[in-house]
Coordinates of C-alpha atoms and ligand atoms in Angstrom, one line a residue:
X27 CA 20.5 -1.2 -23.0
X28 CA 19.8 -4.7 -24.8
X29 CA 16.4 -6.3 -25.2
X30 CA 17.9 -9.6 -23.1
X31 CA 19.4 -7.7 -20.3
X32 CA 16.3 -6.0 -19.8
X33 CA 14.4 -8.7 -19.7
X34 CA 17.1 -10.5 -17.5
X35 CA 16.6 -7.6 -15.3
X36 CA 12.8 -7.1 -14.7
X37 CA 11.8 -10.2 -14.5
X38 CA 14.7 -11.9 -12.7
X39 CA 14.8 -14.3 -15.6
X40 CA 18.5 -16.2 -16.9
X41 CA 19.6 -14.6 -20.0
X42 CA 18.7 -18.1 -21.9
X43 CA 14.7 -17.4 -20.9
X44 CA 15.3 -14.0 -21.9
X45 CA 15.8 -15.3 -25.6
X46 CA 13.4 -18.0 -25.2
X47 CA 10.4 -15.1 -24.3
X48 CA 11.8 -12.8 -27.3
X49 CA 12.1 -15.6 -29.6
X50 CA 8.3 -16.7 -28.5
X51 CA 7.8 -13.7 -30.5
X52 CA 5.6 -12.1 -27.3
X53 CA 7.6 -9.2 -26.4
X54 CA 6.9 -5.7 -28.1
X55 CA 8.9 -2.6 -27.7
X56 CA 6.6 0.2 -29.1
X57 CA 4.3 -2.0 -29.6
X58 CA 6.5 -3.9 -32.5
X59 CA 7.4 -7.1 -32.2
X60 CA 10.7 -7.9 -31.1
X61 CA 12.8 -11.2 -31.6
X62 CA 15.8 -10.4 -30.9
X63 CA 18.1 -10.2 -27.5
X64 CA 20.0 -7.1 -28.8
X65 CA 17.5 -4.8 -30.0
X66 CA 19.0 -1.8 -27.7
X67 CA 15.9 -0.5 -25.1
X68 CA 16.0 3.2 -24.2
X69 CA 14.2 5.1 -21.1
X70 CA 11.0 6.3 -23.0
X71 CA 10.4 2.5 -24.3
X72 CA 7.3 0.3 -23.2
X73 CA 8.0 -2.9 -23.1
X74 CA 5.2 -5.9 -23.4
X75 CA 5.7 -9.8 -22.6
X76 CA 1.6 -10.7 -23.8
X77 CA 0.0 -7.6 -23.4
X78 CA 1.4 -6.7 -20.2
X79 CA 3.5 -3.5 -19.3
X80 CA 7.1 -4.8 -17.9
X81 CA 8.3 -2.6 -15.4
X82 CA 11.5 -1.0 -15.8
X83 CA 13.9 -3.0 -14.1
X84 CA 14.7 -1.3 -10.2
X85 CA 12.1 -1.0 -7.6
X86 CA 8.7 -0.6 -8.2
X87 CA 6.4 1.6 -5.7
X88 CA 1.9 1.8 -5.8
X89 CA -0.4 3.1 -4.2
X90 CA -3.9 1.5 -4.2
X91 CA -6.9 2.1 -3.3
X92 CA -8.1 -1.4 -0.6
X93 CA -11.5 -2.1 -1.2
X94 CA -13.9 -3.9 1.4
X95 CA -13.4 -8.0 1.3
X96 CA -10.0 -7.9 0.2
X97 CA -6.7 -9.6 2.3
X98 CA -3.4 -7.7 2.4
X99 CA -1.3 -11.2 2.0
X100 CA -0.6 -13.2 -1.0
X101 CA -2.6 -16.1 0.3
X102 CA -5.6 -16.5 2.5
X103 CA -8.8 -19.2 2.5
X104 CA -11.8 -17.1 2.7
X105 CA -11.1 -13.8 0.8
X106 CA -9.7 -12.8 -2.0
X107 CA -6.1 -10.7 -1.8
X108 CA -6.0 -7.7 -2.7
X109 CA -2.4 -9.0 -5.2
X110 CA -5.5 -10.2 -7.5
X111 CA -6.3 -6.6 -8.4
X112 CA -3.0 -5.8 -9.8
X113 CA -1.7 -6.5 -13.3
X114 CA 1.8 -7.0 -13.0
X115 CA 4.4 -9.3 -13.4
X116 CA 6.7 -11.1 -10.8
X117 CA 3.9 -10.1 -7.8
X118 CA 5.4 -13.2 -5.9
X119 CA 8.1 -10.0 -5.1
X120 CA 5.9 -7.7 -3.9
X121 CA 4.6 -7.0 -0.6
X122 CA 2.9 -4.2 1.4
X123 CA 4.1 -1.4 3.3
X124 CA 2.0 -1.7 6.1
X125 CA -1.3 -3.9 6.1
X126 CA -5.2 -3.4 6.6
X127 CA -8.1 -5.1 8.1
X128 CA -10.3 -7.2 5.9
X129 CA -12.5 -4.8 6.0
X130 CA -11.0 -1.8 6.0
X131 CA -10.4 0.4 2.6
X132 CA -8.4 3.3 1.4
X133 CA -4.8 3.3 1.3
X134 CA -2.1 0.7 0.7
X135 CA 1.1 1.3 -0.7
X136 CA 2.8 -1.6 -1.9
X137 CA 6.6 -2.1 -2.9
X138 CA 9.4 -4.5 -3.4
X139 CA 12.0 -2.5 -1.9
X140 CA 12.2 -3.7 1.8
X141 CA 13.9 -0.8 2.7
X142 CA 11.6 1.5 1.6
X143 CA 9.1 -0.3 3.7
X144 CA 11.1 -0.4 6.3
X145 CA 10.9 3.0 6.6
X146 CA 6.9 3.0 6.9
X147 CA 6.6 0.3 9.0
X148 CA 9.7 0.4 11.4
X149 CA 8.0 2.0 15.0
X150 CA 11.0 3.4 15.8
X151 CA 10.1 5.9 12.8
X152 CA 6.4 6.7 14.2
X153 CA 5.3 7.3 10.2
X154 CA 2.3 9.2 10.8
X155 CA -1.2 7.5 10.0
X156 CA -4.1 9.1 8.8
X157 CA -7.7 7.2 9.4
X158 CA -11.0 8.6 9.3
X159 CA -12.9 6.4 11.4
X160 CA -16.8 6.2 11.7
X161 CA -17.6 5.2 15.1
X162 CA -21.0 3.3 15.7
X163 CA -22.0 5.6 19.5
X164 CA -21.4 9.5 19.5
X165 CA -18.2 11.1 19.6
X166 CA -17.3 10.8 23.8
X167 CA -16.2 14.9 24.6
X168 CA -13.1 13.2 26.4
X169 CA -12.1 11.6 23.3
X170 CA -8.8 14.2 22.5
X171 CA -7.2 14.6 25.2
X172 CA -7.7 10.3 26.5
X173 CA -5.8 9.8 22.9
X174 CA -3.0 12.5 23.3
X175 CA -2.4 11.0 26.0
X176 CA -2.6 7.4 25.9
X177 CA -4.9 4.7 25.9
X178 CA -4.5 1.2 27.6
X179 CA -5.0 -1.6 25.1
X180 CA -6.2 -5.3 26.2
X181 CA -2.7 -7.3 26.5
X182 CA 0.2 -4.7 25.3
X183 CA 1.9 -3.7 27.8
X184 CA 2.8 0.1 27.2
X185 CA -0.2 2.4 26.5
X186 CA -0.6 3.7 23.0
X187 CA 1.4 7.0 21.6
X188 CA -0.1 10.1 21.1
X189 CA -2.7 10.4 19.1
X190 CA -4.4 13.3 17.3
X191 CA -8.3 13.3 17.1
X192 CA -10.2 15.7 14.9
X193 CA -14.0 15.5 15.1
X194 CA -15.5 15.3 11.2
X195 CA -19.4 15.2 11.6
X196 CA -20.2 14.6 15.3
X197 CA -23.7 13.9 14.1
X198 CA -22.4 11.5 11.7
X199 CA -19.6 9.8 14.2
X200 CA -17.1 10.9 12.3
X201 CA -13.7 11.8 12.9
X202 CA -10.0 11.6 12.1
X203 CA -7.1 9.9 13.8
X204 CA -3.1 9.9 13.0
X205 CA -1.2 7.4 14.9
X206 CA 2.4 7.1 14.9
X207 CA 2.0 3.3 15.1
X208 CA 1.0 -0.4 13.7
X209 CA -0.1 -2.7 16.4
X210 CA -2.2 -5.6 15.3
X211 CA -6.2 -3.7 14.8
X212 CA -4.9 -0.8 16.4
X213 CA -7.6 2.0 16.1
X214 CA -10.1 -0.7 16.6
X215 CA -8.4 -1.2 20.0
X216 CA -8.3 1.8 20.3
X217 CA -11.9 2.8 20.6
X218 CA -13.0 -0.2 22.4
X219 CA -10.9 1.0 24.7
X220 CA -13.1 4.0 24.8
X221 CA -15.7 1.7 24.9
X222 CA -17.3 3.2 21.9
X223 CA -17.1 0.5 18.2
X224 CA -15.7 0.8 15.2
X225 CA -18.6 0.8 12.4
X226 CA -15.9 1.8 9.1
X227 CA -12.7 2.5 8.8
X228 CA -10.7 3.9 5.6
X229 CA -6.6 5.4 5.5
X230 CA -6.1 8.6 3.8
X231 CA -2.4 9.2 4.5
X232 CA 0.6 7.1 5.4
X233 CA 3.2 9.8 5.9
X234 CA 3.6 12.3 3.2
X235 CA 1.3 10.4 0.9
X236 CA -2.5 10.9 0.4
X237 CA -4.3 8.3 -1.1
X238 CA -5.5 9.7 -5.0
X239 CA -9.4 10.1 -5.0
X240 CA -9.0 10.0 -9.0
X241 CA -8.6 6.1 -8.4
X242 CA -12.0 4.1 -7.7
X243 CA -12.0 1.6 -5.2
X244 CA -9.8 -1.5 -6.1
X245 CA -7.7 0.4 -9.4
X246 CA -3.8 1.3 -8.7
X247 CA -1.2 3.4 -9.7
X248 CA 2.4 3.9 -9.5
X249 CA 3.7 6.6 -7.0
X250 CA 5.5 9.9 -8.1
X251 CA 8.8 10.8 -7.5
X252 CA 7.8 12.8 -4.6
X253 CA 6.2 10.3 -3.1
X254 CA 8.5 8.1 -3.5
X255 CA 11.4 10.0 -2.4
X256 CA 8.6 11.5 0.4
X257 CA 9.6 8.1 2.7
X258 CA 13.7 8.9 2.8
X259 CA 12.9 12.5 4.1
Ligands
URA317 N1 -6.5 0.0 12.7 C1 -7.5 -1.0 12.9 O1 -7.8 -1.6 14.1 N2 -7.3 -1.9 11.3 C2 -6.8 -1.7 10.0 O2 -7.0 -2.5 9.3 C3 -5.8 0.1 10.5 C4 -5.4 0.1 11.4

């Protein structure tokens, strides 16, 4: 593919804009400045503009280890947005495939592929999400049974769908909860319905995609082909 076509497809630029960007001398292919739009770009080329990698044209998929204190939206008047943690071009085109509360940490998936994220967020698909939960009060003996049956949340007509609870450390009130819904503040409201309170919430898994603990909080990486494909299966 020609370099100018690559920039048009990757950045959504017009051919004229791509030509201006290339002529500015800020575009490199495999670390060499290129000033002609006719330069050939192959699959193994790394194209950078002003030091930032221009992703190959096509959808983008990332996992982010969301730290505490960041919101999953493009703008917020009082908190930093999690998008600020991404060193990417065309941030406006990206969205979260399922948000976390500002104080919840862990796995968030970010993409510009709406059909792909719909497979994760559509209530019909019942995509599993696993959360590590620390409660304020001890884990009740009847919690596993009640959550498997479904609990009544305030302002909801239907009880929650069956959820799976696994105790990790009873002394620390620590457990894993797997749910297939994504209602507003769902996990916090589920434990409120049981008379308890969530101290801290951390997402570890969405479908078959697990949080990569080689990432530090605030770091992100591209998803692997297998991780992307797992959502279509
Ligand atoms: N449930 C919650 O209550 N908060 C989250 O951030 C995610 C699930």
